[in-house]
């Protein structure tokens, strides 16, 4: 950290709008003295005179002495605070105007405006939390559904952090052993690590990294939503399905084939899983210029989705075009929804004879009668999240930054394994890199640690 004294920062922490109370947060080395410049207590108490963690009652006034609001002040002393610095939280009345005036008073008394995310950044810089946890805080705030929140809470409680730290420590120990043998061959009490042991160790770590990487897709979907595309021939009930899932008449539904001409995107909570769902134009050959573009967009949406829902109409026979469309759909993860079962002449049983590969992927629904949404939610859960996986507390990779660092770590470990016959001083270069990339996931750097560890473990160069 720089030698320069850190600024004391302040921000309104509650959302914009009117509420019963609002919280203005200030953190930094001068938080206590700045608070004392604008806080007055009827009992003549000062913030500076407040030991440890306390709540004070009183008034906020401007530096010039204009009273603004009656407040509760939460005084929290470093280092046991979110940011690791002295922190003062002002609980004031929840009007936007009051909040702004109090914030202005704080700035006038010496605080600076906080940048977005700066409180969490400080918590990270002061070692109060690692990067995965800082990201988890952001994810919790933006979580839209039960499972998104669960994944974020999991991460905040340190599942991913602990897993990666354990792998990193294991690798670090191997590096230390290799380096000691290279740098101090005369120290006989240090056991030599064999090439096989290095290979085996790296293989084990690479396998665990692979397991973590396998969770990245689920993690991304829980954060950003599963991209679902509803496709099918015109008039099969795609828009009705969208409306059923949203529980509102969002899309226009008519008995005219070709009603939907543009793609329509909505987000929804499907049994706890966040879903970005797209209703599309019915796919058919058409001379209508507008509809043609709609069909192209439908095909595009199919190519980009995490899950395709192919809707078929159970009230009529299957069309040859629908068999063609199935060929496109099955290139993606997919489900077949046999709609209009209330007028059904078809059944899943019959359909599976036409599409034997789709066994276990056909659901009977009726969008009109609102039947089938729960079964669909269950199927999505088991398709993408292994059903029960979400129930335990297994660590999950939730964003691209974490994923990329892990991929790099794995590549470095693979390089170690490919170089089985090389000198150990060459292997250690890639081992160090793998270690750095693992550290990057949690925002740690490794260089110094290796040195410290060497000297502390073997008491070399006393
Ligand atoms: N009986 C019955 N009719 C349905 C069902 N779902 C949709 N329909 C009817 O089928 C017709 C077409 O429904 P839409 O939802 O507009 O179909 P679509 O696939 O979006 O059609 P396009 O936008 O033209 O591609 C409407 O008259 C709906 O009322 C169902 O489950 N049962
Ligand atoms: Mg439609």
Short mmCIF file of C-alpha atoms and ligand atoms in Angstrom, two decimals:
data_model
loop_
_atom_site.label_atom_id
_atom_site.label_comp_id
_atom_site.label_asym_id
_atom_site.label_seq_id
_atom_site.Cartn_x
_atom_site.Cartn_y
_atom_site.Cartn_z
CA UNK A 1 0.00 0.00 0.00
CA UNK A 2 1.21 3.53 -0.62
CA UNK A 3 2.88 5.55 2.13
CA UNK A 4 0.42 8.36 1.55
CA UNK A 5 -2.32 8.50 4.14
CA UNK A 6 -5.51 6.96 2.81
CA UNK A 7 -8.50 9.16 2.24
CA UNK A 8 -11.58 8.82 4.36
CA UNK A 9 -14.48 8.01 2.08
CA UNK A 10 -18.24 8.33 2.43
CA UNK A 11 -21.32 7.25 0.48
CA UNK A 12 -25.04 6.75 0.83
CA UNK A 13 -25.31 2.98 1.25
CA UNK A 14 -29.06 2.49 0.93
CA UNK A 15 -30.83 2.64 -2.45
CA UNK A 16 -32.05 5.89 -3.94
CA UNK A 17 -35.65 6.60 -2.94
CA UNK A 18 -37.67 7.31 0.15
CA UNK A 19 -37.62 4.84 3.06
CA UNK A 20 -38.08 4.90 6.83
CA UNK A 21 -34.33 5.06 7.38
CA UNK A 22 -31.22 5.38 5.26
CA UNK A 23 -27.58 4.62 6.00
CA UNK A 24 -24.63 6.80 5.13
CA UNK A 25 -21.34 5.05 5.57
CA UNK A 26 -17.91 6.55 6.14
CA UNK A 27 -14.64 4.69 6.48
CA UNK A 28 -10.97 5.64 6.75
CA UNK A 29 -8.35 6.92 9.18
CA UNK A 30 -10.22 10.19 9.84
CA UNK A 31 -13.72 8.74 10.11
CA UNK A 32 -13.90 9.41 13.86
CA UNK A 33 -12.67 13.01 13.78
CA UNK A 34 -14.78 13.93 10.75
CA UNK A 35 -17.87 12.51 12.49
CA UNK A 36 -17.13 14.64 15.55
CA UNK A 37 -17.12 17.78 13.40
CA UNK A 38 -20.77 17.32 12.42
CA UNK A 39 -22.28 15.25 15.24
CA UNK A 40 -23.69 16.67 18.43
CA UNK A 41 -24.92 14.61 21.32
CA UNK A 42 -27.49 15.88 23.85
CA UNK A 43 -25.43 14.09 26.49
CA UNK A 44 -22.22 15.81 25.43
CA UNK A 45 -20.74 12.57 24.15
CA UNK A 46 -18.14 12.59 21.38
CA UNK A 47 -17.38 9.97 18.80
CA UNK A 48 -13.70 10.05 19.74
CA UNK A 49 -14.63 9.33 23.33
CA UNK A 50 -16.45 6.23 22.27
CA UNK A 51 -14.54 3.00 22.83
CA UNK A 52 -14.85 -0.12 20.65
CA UNK A 53 -18.15 -0.66 18.89
CA UNK A 54 -20.92 1.71 20.05
CA UNK A 55 -24.17 3.32 19.06
CA UNK A 56 -24.60 7.05 19.77
CA UNK A 57 -27.79 9.07 19.64
CA UNK A 58 -27.76 12.70 18.54
CA UNK A 59 -27.98 15.20 15.72
CA UNK A 60 -26.09 15.82 12.51
CA UNK A 61 -25.41 19.42 11.63
CA UNK A 62 -23.44 21.13 8.93
CA UNK A 63 -19.96 22.46 9.69
CA UNK A 64 -21.58 25.89 10.02
CA UNK A 65 -24.03 24.59 12.60
CA UNK A 66 -27.30 24.09 10.68
CA UNK A 67 -29.14 21.11 12.14
CA UNK A 68 -30.01 18.47 9.53
CA UNK A 69 -31.41 15.34 11.14
CA UNK A 70 -31.81 13.31 14.31
CA UNK A 71 -29.69 10.19 13.92
CA UNK A 72 -28.14 7.06 15.38
CA UNK A 73 -24.42 6.75 14.86
CA UNK A 74 -22.79 3.33 14.69
CA UNK A 75 -19.15 3.72 15.66
CA UNK A 76 -16.89 0.81 14.73
CA UNK A 77 -13.19 0.83 15.40
CA UNK A 78 -10.46 -0.69 13.24
CA UNK A 79 -9.57 -3.42 12.63
CA UNK A 80 -12.81 -5.25 13.40
CA UNK A 81 -14.88 -3.61 10.68
CA UNK A 82 -15.94 -4.50 7.16
CA UNK A 83 -13.14 -2.43 5.63
CA UNK A 84 -10.62 -2.98 8.40
CA UNK A 85 -10.56 0.80 9.04
CA UNK A 86 -12.42 3.04 11.49
CA UNK A 87 -15.98 3.18 10.27
CA UNK A 88 -18.95 5.34 11.18
CA UNK A 89 -22.43 4.62 9.92
CA UNK A 90 -25.09 7.28 10.18
CA UNK A 91 -28.65 5.96 10.42
CA UNK A 92 -30.79 8.91 9.42
CA UNK A 93 -34.35 9.47 8.23
CA UNK A 94 -34.79 8.04 4.77
CA UNK A 95 -35.51 11.04 2.54
CA UNK A 96 -33.26 11.54 -0.44
CA UNK A 97 -32.81 15.24 0.31
CA UNK A 98 -31.76 14.61 3.94
CA UNK A 99 -29.29 11.95 2.81
CA UNK A 100 -27.71 14.26 0.29
CA UNK A 101 -27.40 17.08 2.82
CA UNK A 102 -25.73 14.79 5.37
CA UNK A 103 -23.35 13.45 2.73
CA UNK A 104 -22.49 17.03 1.73
CA UNK A 105 -21.83 17.85 5.38
CA UNK A 106 -19.43 14.89 5.60
CA UNK A 107 -17.60 16.01 2.46
CA UNK A 108 -17.39 19.53 3.84
CA UNK A 109 -15.95 18.17 7.08
CA UNK A 110 -13.16 16.40 5.20
CA UNK A 111 -14.43 13.13 3.71
CA UNK A 112 -14.20 12.25 0.00
CA UNK A 113 -16.88 10.64 -2.16
CA UNK A 114 -16.42 6.88 -2.37
CA UNK A 115 -15.97 5.30 -5.78
CA UNK A 116 -18.36 2.46 -6.68
CA UNK A 117 -17.17 -0.70 -4.91
CA UNK A 118 -14.54 1.18 -2.90
CA UNK A 119 -15.69 -0.14 0.49
CA UNK A 120 -15.23 -3.71 -0.71
CA UNK A 121 -11.95 -2.82 -2.35
CA UNK A 122 -10.64 -1.51 0.95
CA UNK A 123 -11.84 -4.62 2.73
CA UNK A 124 -9.79 -6.61 0.22
CA UNK A 125 -6.72 -4.37 0.49
CA UNK A 126 -6.78 -4.60 4.28
CA UNK A 127 -6.99 -8.35 4.18
CA UNK A 128 -10.54 -8.43 5.52
CA UNK A 129 -11.63 -10.63 2.65
CA UNK A 130 -10.23 -12.26 -0.44
CA UNK A 131 -11.38 -11.47 -3.97
CA UNK A 132 -13.83 -14.36 -4.22
CA UNK A 133 -15.63 -13.04 -1.15
CA UNK A 134 -15.65 -9.47 -2.42
CA UNK A 135 -17.25 -10.77 -5.60
CA UNK A 136 -19.71 -12.78 -3.55
CA UNK A 137 -20.90 -9.59 -1.83
CA UNK A 138 -21.65 -8.08 -5.23
CA UNK A 139 -23.40 -11.27 -6.32
CA UNK A 140 -25.54 -11.36 -3.20
CA UNK A 141 -26.73 -7.84 -3.79
CA UNK A 142 -27.70 -8.57 -7.37
CA UNK A 143 -29.10 -12.07 -6.75
CA UNK A 144 -32.56 -12.44 -8.27
CA UNK A 145 -33.56 -15.92 -7.20
CA UNK A 146 -33.18 -18.36 -4.32
CA UNK A 147 -30.41 -20.38 -5.94
CA UNK A 148 -28.42 -17.35 -7.12
CA UNK A 149 -28.44 -16.13 -3.54
CA UNK A 150 -27.46 -19.54 -2.23
CA UNK A 151 -24.47 -19.70 -4.57
CA UNK A 152 -23.34 -16.23 -3.46
CA UNK A 153 -23.78 -16.98 0.25
CA UNK A 154 -21.79 -20.14 -0.26
CA UNK A 155 -18.99 -18.20 -1.80
CA UNK A 156 -19.09 -15.54 0.88
CA UNK A 157 -18.77 -18.18 3.57
CA UNK A 158 -15.50 -19.11 1.94
CA UNK A 159 -16.09 -22.43 0.18
CA UNK A 160 -14.24 -21.51 -2.99
CA UNK A 161 -11.55 -19.61 -1.16
CA UNK A 162 -10.73 -22.49 1.18
CA UNK A 163 -10.66 -25.01 -1.64
CA UNK A 164 -8.27 -22.97 -3.72
CA UNK A 165 -6.08 -22.05 -0.79
CA UNK A 166 -5.74 -25.74 0.08
CA UNK A 167 -4.64 -26.55 -3.47
CA UNK A 168 -2.27 -23.62 -3.51
CA UNK A 169 -0.67 -24.59 -0.18
CA UNK A 170 -0.14 -28.11 -1.47
CA UNK A 171 1.59 -26.81 -4.57
CA UNK A 172 3.57 -24.28 -2.55
CA UNK A 173 4.90 -27.06 -0.33
CA UNK A 174 6.13 -28.98 -3.35
CA UNK A 175 7.77 -25.87 -4.78
CA UNK A 176 9.52 -25.24 -1.50
CA UNK A 177 10.87 -28.78 -1.41
CA UNK A 178 12.13 -28.58 -4.98
CA UNK A 179 13.74 -25.19 -4.45
CA UNK A 180 15.43 -26.16 -1.24
CA UNK A 181 17.04 -29.11 -2.97
CA UNK A 182 18.18 -26.98 -5.87
CA UNK A 183 19.51 -24.08 -3.80
CA UNK A 184 20.88 -25.95 -0.81
CA UNK A 185 21.93 -29.43 -1.93
CA UNK A 186 24.33 -29.64 1.01
CA UNK A 187 21.46 -29.75 3.52
CA UNK A 188 21.15 -33.47 3.95
CA UNK A 189 18.22 -33.34 6.37
CA UNK A 190 15.96 -31.96 3.62
CA UNK A 191 14.44 -34.97 1.84
CA UNK A 192 14.70 -35.00 -1.93
CA UNK A 193 11.42 -34.86 -3.78
CA UNK A 194 11.28 -37.35 -6.66
CA UNK A 195 10.07 -36.53 -10.15
CA UNK A 196 7.26 -39.05 -9.68
CA UNK A 197 6.10 -37.30 -6.54
CA UNK A 198 6.02 -33.98 -8.44
CA UNK A 199 4.07 -35.52 -11.31
CA UNK A 200 1.61 -37.20 -8.97
CA UNK A 201 1.11 -34.05 -6.91
CA UNK A 202 0.53 -31.90 -9.97
CA UNK A 203 -1.88 -34.45 -11.45
CA UNK A 204 -3.93 -34.44 -8.24
CA UNK A 205 -4.10 -30.66 -8.14
CA UNK A 206 -4.93 -30.44 -11.87
CA UNK A 207 -7.77 -32.91 -11.36
CA UNK A 208 -9.23 -30.84 -8.57
CA UNK A 209 -8.92 -27.67 -10.63
CA UNK A 210 -10.76 -29.50 -13.41
CA UNK A 211 -13.57 -30.41 -10.98
CA UNK A 212 -13.85 -26.76 -10.00
CA UNK A 213 -13.87 -25.66 -13.63
CA UNK A 214 -16.75 -28.04 -14.30
CA UNK A 215 -18.86 -25.89 -11.97
CA UNK A 216 -18.14 -22.71 -13.93
CA UNK A 217 -21.06 -23.12 -16.32
CA UNK A 218 -23.55 -23.63 -13.51
CA UNK A 219 -21.97 -20.73 -11.66
CA UNK A 220 -22.34 -18.42 -14.63
CA UNK A 221 -25.93 -19.47 -15.15
CA UNK A 222 -26.79 -18.84 -11.51
CA UNK A 223 -25.33 -15.35 -11.75
CA UNK A 224 -26.51 -14.31 -15.18
CA UNK A 225 -29.42 -16.66 -15.78
CA UNK A 226 -29.83 -19.70 -18.01
CA UNK A 227 -30.36 -18.52 -21.60
CA UNK A 228 -33.46 -20.33 -22.81
CA UNK A 229 -34.82 -20.09 -26.34
CA UNK A 230 -38.39 -21.16 -27.20
CA UNK A 231 -38.51 -22.34 -30.80
CA UNK A 232 -40.96 -24.15 -33.03
CA UNK A 233 -43.29 -23.87 -36.02
CA UNK A 234 -45.86 -21.08 -36.04
CA UNK A 235 -48.93 -21.45 -33.85
CA UNK A 236 -47.66 -24.28 -31.64
CA UNK A 237 -48.01 -22.12 -28.51
CA UNK A 238 -44.57 -20.62 -27.93
CA UNK A 239 -45.85 -17.25 -26.82
CA UNK A 240 -48.49 -18.93 -24.67
CA UNK A 241 -45.67 -20.85 -22.97
CA UNK A 242 -43.78 -17.62 -22.29
CA UNK A 243 -46.91 -16.08 -20.80
CA UNK A 244 -47.56 -19.12 -18.66
CA UNK A 245 -44.03 -19.05 -17.23
CA UNK A 246 -44.19 -15.29 -16.60
CA UNK A 247 -47.73 -15.53 -15.22
CA UNK A 248 -48.72 -12.53 -17.27
CA UNK A 249 -49.95 -11.81 -20.78
CA UNK A 250 -46.61 -10.51 -21.96
CA UNK A 251 -46.63 -11.70 -25.58
CA UNK A 252 -49.47 -11.44 -28.05
CA UNK A 253 -51.22 -14.77 -28.55
CA UNK A 254 -53.61 -15.35 -31.45
CA UNK A 255 -54.71 -18.28 -33.55
CA UNK A 256 -53.08 -16.64 -36.58
CA UNK A 257 -49.84 -18.43 -37.49
CA UNK A 258 -47.00 -15.92 -37.61
CA UNK A 259 -48.22 -13.75 -34.73
CA UNK A 260 -44.80 -13.24 -33.18
CA UNK A 261 -42.42 -11.59 -35.59
CA UNK A 262 -39.60 -10.39 -33.39
CA UNK A 263 -37.73 -12.05 -30.55
CA UNK A 264 -38.90 -11.07 -27.10
CA UNK A 265 -36.71 -11.48 -24.05
CA UNK A 266 -37.75 -11.66 -20.40
CA UNK A 267 -36.17 -12.78 -17.15
CA UNK A 268 -37.95 -15.01 -14.71
CA UNK A 269 -37.50 -17.20 -11.66
CA UNK A 270 -38.00 -20.83 -12.65
CA UNK A 271 -38.25 -22.74 -9.39
CA UNK A 272 -35.36 -20.76 -7.88
CA UNK A 273 -33.21 -20.69 -11.01
CA UNK A 274 -32.75 -17.39 -12.85
CA UNK A 275 -33.72 -17.70 -16.50
CA UNK A 276 -33.45 -15.30 -19.44
CA UNK A 277 -36.09 -16.62 -21.77
CA UNK A 278 -36.66 -15.72 -25.40
CA UNK A 279 -39.90 -16.14 -27.31
CA UNK A 280 -39.24 -16.27 -31.03
CA UNK A 281 -41.06 -16.09 -34.35
CA UNK A 282 -42.45 -19.39 -35.61
CA UNK A 283 -39.96 -20.96 -37.99
CA UNK A 284 -41.26 -21.39 -41.55
CA UNK A 285 -40.50 -20.38 -45.13
CA UNK A 286 -42.13 -17.07 -45.79
CA UNK A 287 -42.17 -14.32 -48.38
CA UNK A 288 -43.07 -11.67 -45.81
CA UNK A 289 -39.96 -9.57 -45.38
CA UNK A 290 -40.55 -8.73 -41.73
CA UNK A 291 -41.37 -12.28 -40.75
CA UNK A 292 -38.29 -13.49 -42.61
CA UNK A 293 -36.05 -11.38 -40.37
CA UNK A 294 -37.95 -12.71 -37.37
CA UNK A 295 -37.24 -16.29 -38.47
CA UNK A 296 -33.55 -15.48 -38.89
CA UNK A 297 -33.50 -14.06 -35.38
CA UNK A 298 -35.21 -17.15 -34.05
CA UNK A 299 -32.49 -19.34 -35.56
CA UNK A 300 -29.83 -17.04 -34.14
CA UNK A 301 -31.37 -17.24 -30.69
CA UNK A 302 -31.34 -21.03 -31.00
CA UNK A 303 -27.63 -21.00 -31.74
CA UNK A 304 -26.78 -18.85 -28.75
CA UNK A 305 -28.90 -20.42 -26.05
CA UNK A 306 -27.95 -22.63 -23.09
CA UNK A 307 -31.19 -24.53 -23.51
CA UNK A 308 -33.56 -24.85 -26.47
CA UNK A 309 -37.21 -25.61 -25.86
CA UNK A 310 -38.67 -27.12 -29.01
CA UNK A 311 -42.44 -26.68 -28.81
CA UNK A 312 -44.62 -29.14 -30.75
CA UNK A 313 -48.38 -29.12 -31.15
CA UNK A 314 -50.03 -32.23 -29.72
CA UNK A 315 -53.36 -31.44 -31.38
CA UNK A 316 -52.05 -32.29 -34.84
CA UNK A 317 -49.67 -34.65 -36.56
CA UNK A 318 -45.96 -33.93 -36.65
CA UNK A 319 -44.78 -32.05 -39.76
CA UNK A 320 -41.76 -33.05 -41.82
CA UNK A 321 -40.36 -29.55 -41.17
CA UNK A 322 -40.47 -30.24 -37.45
CA UNK A 323 -38.24 -33.24 -37.92
CA UNK A 324 -35.81 -30.99 -39.78
CA UNK A 325 -35.97 -28.43 -37.03
CA UNK A 326 -35.24 -31.12 -34.46
CA UNK A 327 -31.91 -31.75 -36.20
CA UNK A 328 -30.95 -28.12 -35.52
CA UNK A 329 -32.30 -28.14 -31.98
CA UNK A 330 -30.49 -31.26 -30.88
CA UNK A 331 -27.14 -29.58 -31.49
CA UNK A 332 -27.89 -27.62 -28.29
CA UNK A 333 -28.94 -28.84 -24.88
CA UNK A 334 -32.68 -29.20 -25.43
CA UNK A 335 -36.08 -30.31 -24.23
CA UNK A 336 -39.12 -31.07 -26.35
CA UNK A 337 -42.35 -29.61 -25.02
CA UNK A 338 -45.41 -31.32 -26.37
CA UNK A 339 -47.95 -28.53 -25.98
CA UNK A 340 -51.77 -28.47 -26.22
CA UNK A 341 -52.06 -31.75 -24.36
CA UNK A 342 -55.58 -30.66 -23.41
CA UNK A 343 -56.47 -31.32 -27.06
CA UNK A 344 -53.80 -33.96 -27.43
CA UNK A 345 -53.82 -36.54 -30.12
CA UNK A 346 -50.08 -37.04 -29.66
CA UNK A 347 -48.28 -38.24 -26.57
CA UNK A 348 -44.71 -38.35 -25.33
CA UNK A 349 -44.83 -42.08 -25.70
CA UNK A 350 -45.71 -41.85 -29.41
CA UNK A 351 -43.25 -39.04 -30.00
CA UNK A 352 -40.30 -40.90 -28.58
CA UNK A 353 -40.72 -43.43 -31.38
CA UNK A 354 -40.07 -40.64 -33.90
CA UNK A 355 -37.26 -39.11 -31.85
CA UNK A 356 -35.66 -42.02 -30.01
CA UNK A 357 -32.67 -39.86 -29.00
CA UNK A 358 -35.00 -37.54 -27.15
CA UNK A 359 -35.97 -40.17 -24.60
CA UNK A 360 -36.29 -38.53 -21.20
CA UNK A 361 -36.33 -35.08 -22.77
CA UNK A 362 -39.99 -34.87 -23.75
CA UNK A 363 -42.48 -33.12 -21.50
CA UNK A 364 -46.23 -32.95 -21.95
CA UNK A 365 -47.62 -29.51 -21.23
CA UNK A 366 -50.60 -27.27 -21.81
CA UNK A 367 -49.71 -23.61 -21.93
CA UNK A 368 -53.36 -22.71 -22.15
CA UNK A 369 -54.28 -24.57 -18.97
CA UNK A 370 -51.10 -23.59 -17.19
CA UNK A 371 -49.84 -27.09 -16.85
CA UNK A 372 -46.21 -28.27 -16.97
CA UNK A 373 -44.16 -25.37 -15.53
CA UNK A 374 -43.08 -27.28 -12.43
CA UNK A 375 -41.95 -30.31 -14.38
CA UNK A 376 -40.00 -27.98 -16.66
CA UNK A 377 -38.29 -26.33 -13.68
CA UNK A 378 -37.31 -29.73 -12.29
CA UNK A 379 -35.91 -30.80 -15.63
CA UNK A 380 -33.87 -27.62 -15.99
CA UNK A 381 -32.49 -28.12 -12.50
CA UNK A 382 -31.35 -31.63 -13.20
CA UNK A 383 -30.03 -30.79 -16.68
CA UNK A 384 -27.78 -27.95 -15.56
CA UNK A 385 -27.25 -28.30 -11.87
CA UNK A 386 -27.28 -32.06 -11.38
CA UNK A 387 -30.50 -31.81 -9.36
CA UNK A 388 -29.14 -32.11 -5.86
CA UNK A 389 -25.81 -30.40 -6.46
CA UNK A 390 -27.29 -27.10 -5.41
CA UNK A 391 -28.38 -28.51 -2.12
CA UNK A 392 -24.90 -29.11 -0.76
CA UNK A 393 -22.25 -26.51 -0.16
CA UNK A 394 -19.82 -27.49 -2.86
CA UNK A 395 -17.67 -24.57 -3.98
CA UNK A 396 -18.60 -23.12 -7.33
CA UNK A 397 -16.74 -20.96 -9.81
CA UNK A 398 -19.05 -18.06 -10.50
CA UNK A 399 -17.36 -15.69 -12.90
CA UNK A 400 -15.09 -15.40 -15.88
CA UNK A 401 -12.19 -13.93 -13.93
CA UNK A 402 -12.03 -16.92 -11.61
CA UNK A 403 -12.51 -19.31 -14.50
CA UNK A 404 -9.70 -17.86 -16.59
CA UNK A 405 -7.22 -17.90 -13.72
CA UNK A 406 -8.08 -21.55 -13.08
CA UNK A 407 -7.67 -22.47 -16.75
CA UNK A 408 -4.22 -20.89 -16.74
CA UNK A 409 -3.29 -22.73 -13.55
CA UNK A 410 -4.35 -25.99 -15.11
CA UNK A 411 -2.38 -25.30 -18.27
CA UNK A 412 0.74 -24.61 -16.23
CA UNK A 413 0.26 -27.86 -14.29
CA UNK A 414 -0.15 -29.73 -17.56
CA UNK A 415 3.13 -28.29 -18.75
CA UNK A 416 4.79 -29.72 -15.65
CA UNK A 417 3.33 -33.12 -16.45
CA UNK A 418 4.40 -32.99 -20.08
CA UNK A 419 7.99 -32.36 -19.05
CA UNK A 420 8.44 -35.51 -17.02
CA UNK A 421 12.10 -35.90 -17.94
CA UNK A 422 13.17 -32.33 -17.46
CA UNK A 423 15.36 -30.95 -14.71
CA UNK A 424 13.50 -29.95 -11.60
CA UNK A 425 14.68 -26.36 -11.88
CA UNK A 426 12.73 -26.12 -15.15
CA UNK A 427 9.64 -27.79 -13.75
CA UNK A 428 9.54 -25.39 -10.88
CA UNK A 429 9.03 -22.45 -13.24
CA UNK A 430 5.68 -23.83 -14.36
CA UNK A 431 4.80 -24.90 -10.83
CA UNK A 432 5.35 -21.37 -9.66
CA UNK A 433 3.16 -20.09 -12.45
CA UNK A 434 0.38 -22.49 -11.57
CA UNK A 435 0.67 -21.30 -7.99
CA UNK A 436 0.44 -17.67 -9.07
CA UNK A 437 -2.68 -18.32 -11.10
CA UNK A 438 -4.34 -20.16 -8.22
CA UNK A 439 -3.43 -17.22 -6.02
CA UNK A 440 -4.93 -14.85 -8.56
CA UNK A 441 -8.38 -16.36 -8.03
CA UNK A 442 -8.34 -15.10 -4.44
CA UNK A 443 -6.22 -12.04 -5.24
CA UNK A 444 -2.95 -13.22 -3.74
CA UNK A 445 0.56 -13.12 -5.07
CA UNK A 446 2.98 -15.88 -4.36
CA UNK A 447 6.52 -14.58 -4.80
CA UNK A 448 7.26 -13.48 -1.26
CA UNK A 449 5.43 -16.34 0.29
CA UNK A 450 7.75 -18.94 -1.21
CA UNK A 451 10.75 -17.20 0.26
CA UNK A 452 9.15 -16.75 3.67
CA UNK A 453 8.03 -20.34 3.67
CA UNK A 454 11.48 -21.65 2.74
CA UNK A 455 13.11 -19.87 5.62
CA UNK A 456 10.47 -20.59 8.18
CA UNK A 457 10.17 -24.28 7.39
CA UNK A 458 13.81 -25.18 7.13
CA UNK A 459 15.41 -22.46 9.21
CA UNK A 460 18.01 -21.99 6.49
CA UNK A 461 20.45 -19.08 6.62
CA UNK A 462 19.65 -18.32 10.24
N1 LIG B 1 -55.87 -25.95 -26.70
C1 LIG B 1 -54.76 -25.29 -26.55
N2 LIG B 1 -54.48 -24.23 -27.28
C2 LIG B 1 -53.33 -23.58 -27.10
C3 LIG B 1 -52.40 -24.00 -26.12
N3 LIG B 1 -51.33 -23.16 -26.15
C4 LIG B 1 -51.60 -22.26 -27.12
N4 LIG B 1 -52.79 -22.49 -27.68
C5 LIG B 1 -53.43 -21.73 -28.76
O1 LIG B 1 -52.65 -21.84 -29.92
C6 LIG B 1 -52.72 -20.62 -30.67
C7 LIG B 1 -51.31 -20.09 -30.94
O2 LIG B 1 -50.71 -19.73 -29.74
P1 LIG B 1 -49.43 -18.81 -29.66
O3 LIG B 1 -48.94 -18.86 -28.27
O4 LIG B 1 -49.70 -17.49 -30.27
O5 LIG B 1 -48.47 -19.65 -30.61
P2 LIG B 1 -47.01 -19.26 -31.16
O6 LIG B 1 -46.25 -20.51 -31.25
O7 LIG B 1 -46.45 -18.18 -30.36
O8 LIG B 1 -47.35 -18.76 -32.61
P3 LIG B 1 -46.50 -17.76 -33.55
O9 LIG B 1 -46.19 -16.55 -32.77
O10 LIG B 1 -47.45 -17.50 -34.67
O11 LIG B 1 -45.31 -18.50 -34.01
C8 LIG B 1 -53.56 -19.67 -29.84
O12 LIG B 1 -54.86 -19.68 -30.34
C9 LIG B 1 -53.50 -20.27 -28.45
O13 LIG B 1 -54.63 -19.96 -27.68
C10 LIG B 1 -52.73 -25.13 -25.32
O14 LIG B 1 -52.00 -25.57 -24.43
N5 LIG B 1 -53.92 -25.74 -25.58
MG1 LIG B 2 -45.83 -16.30 -30.80
#
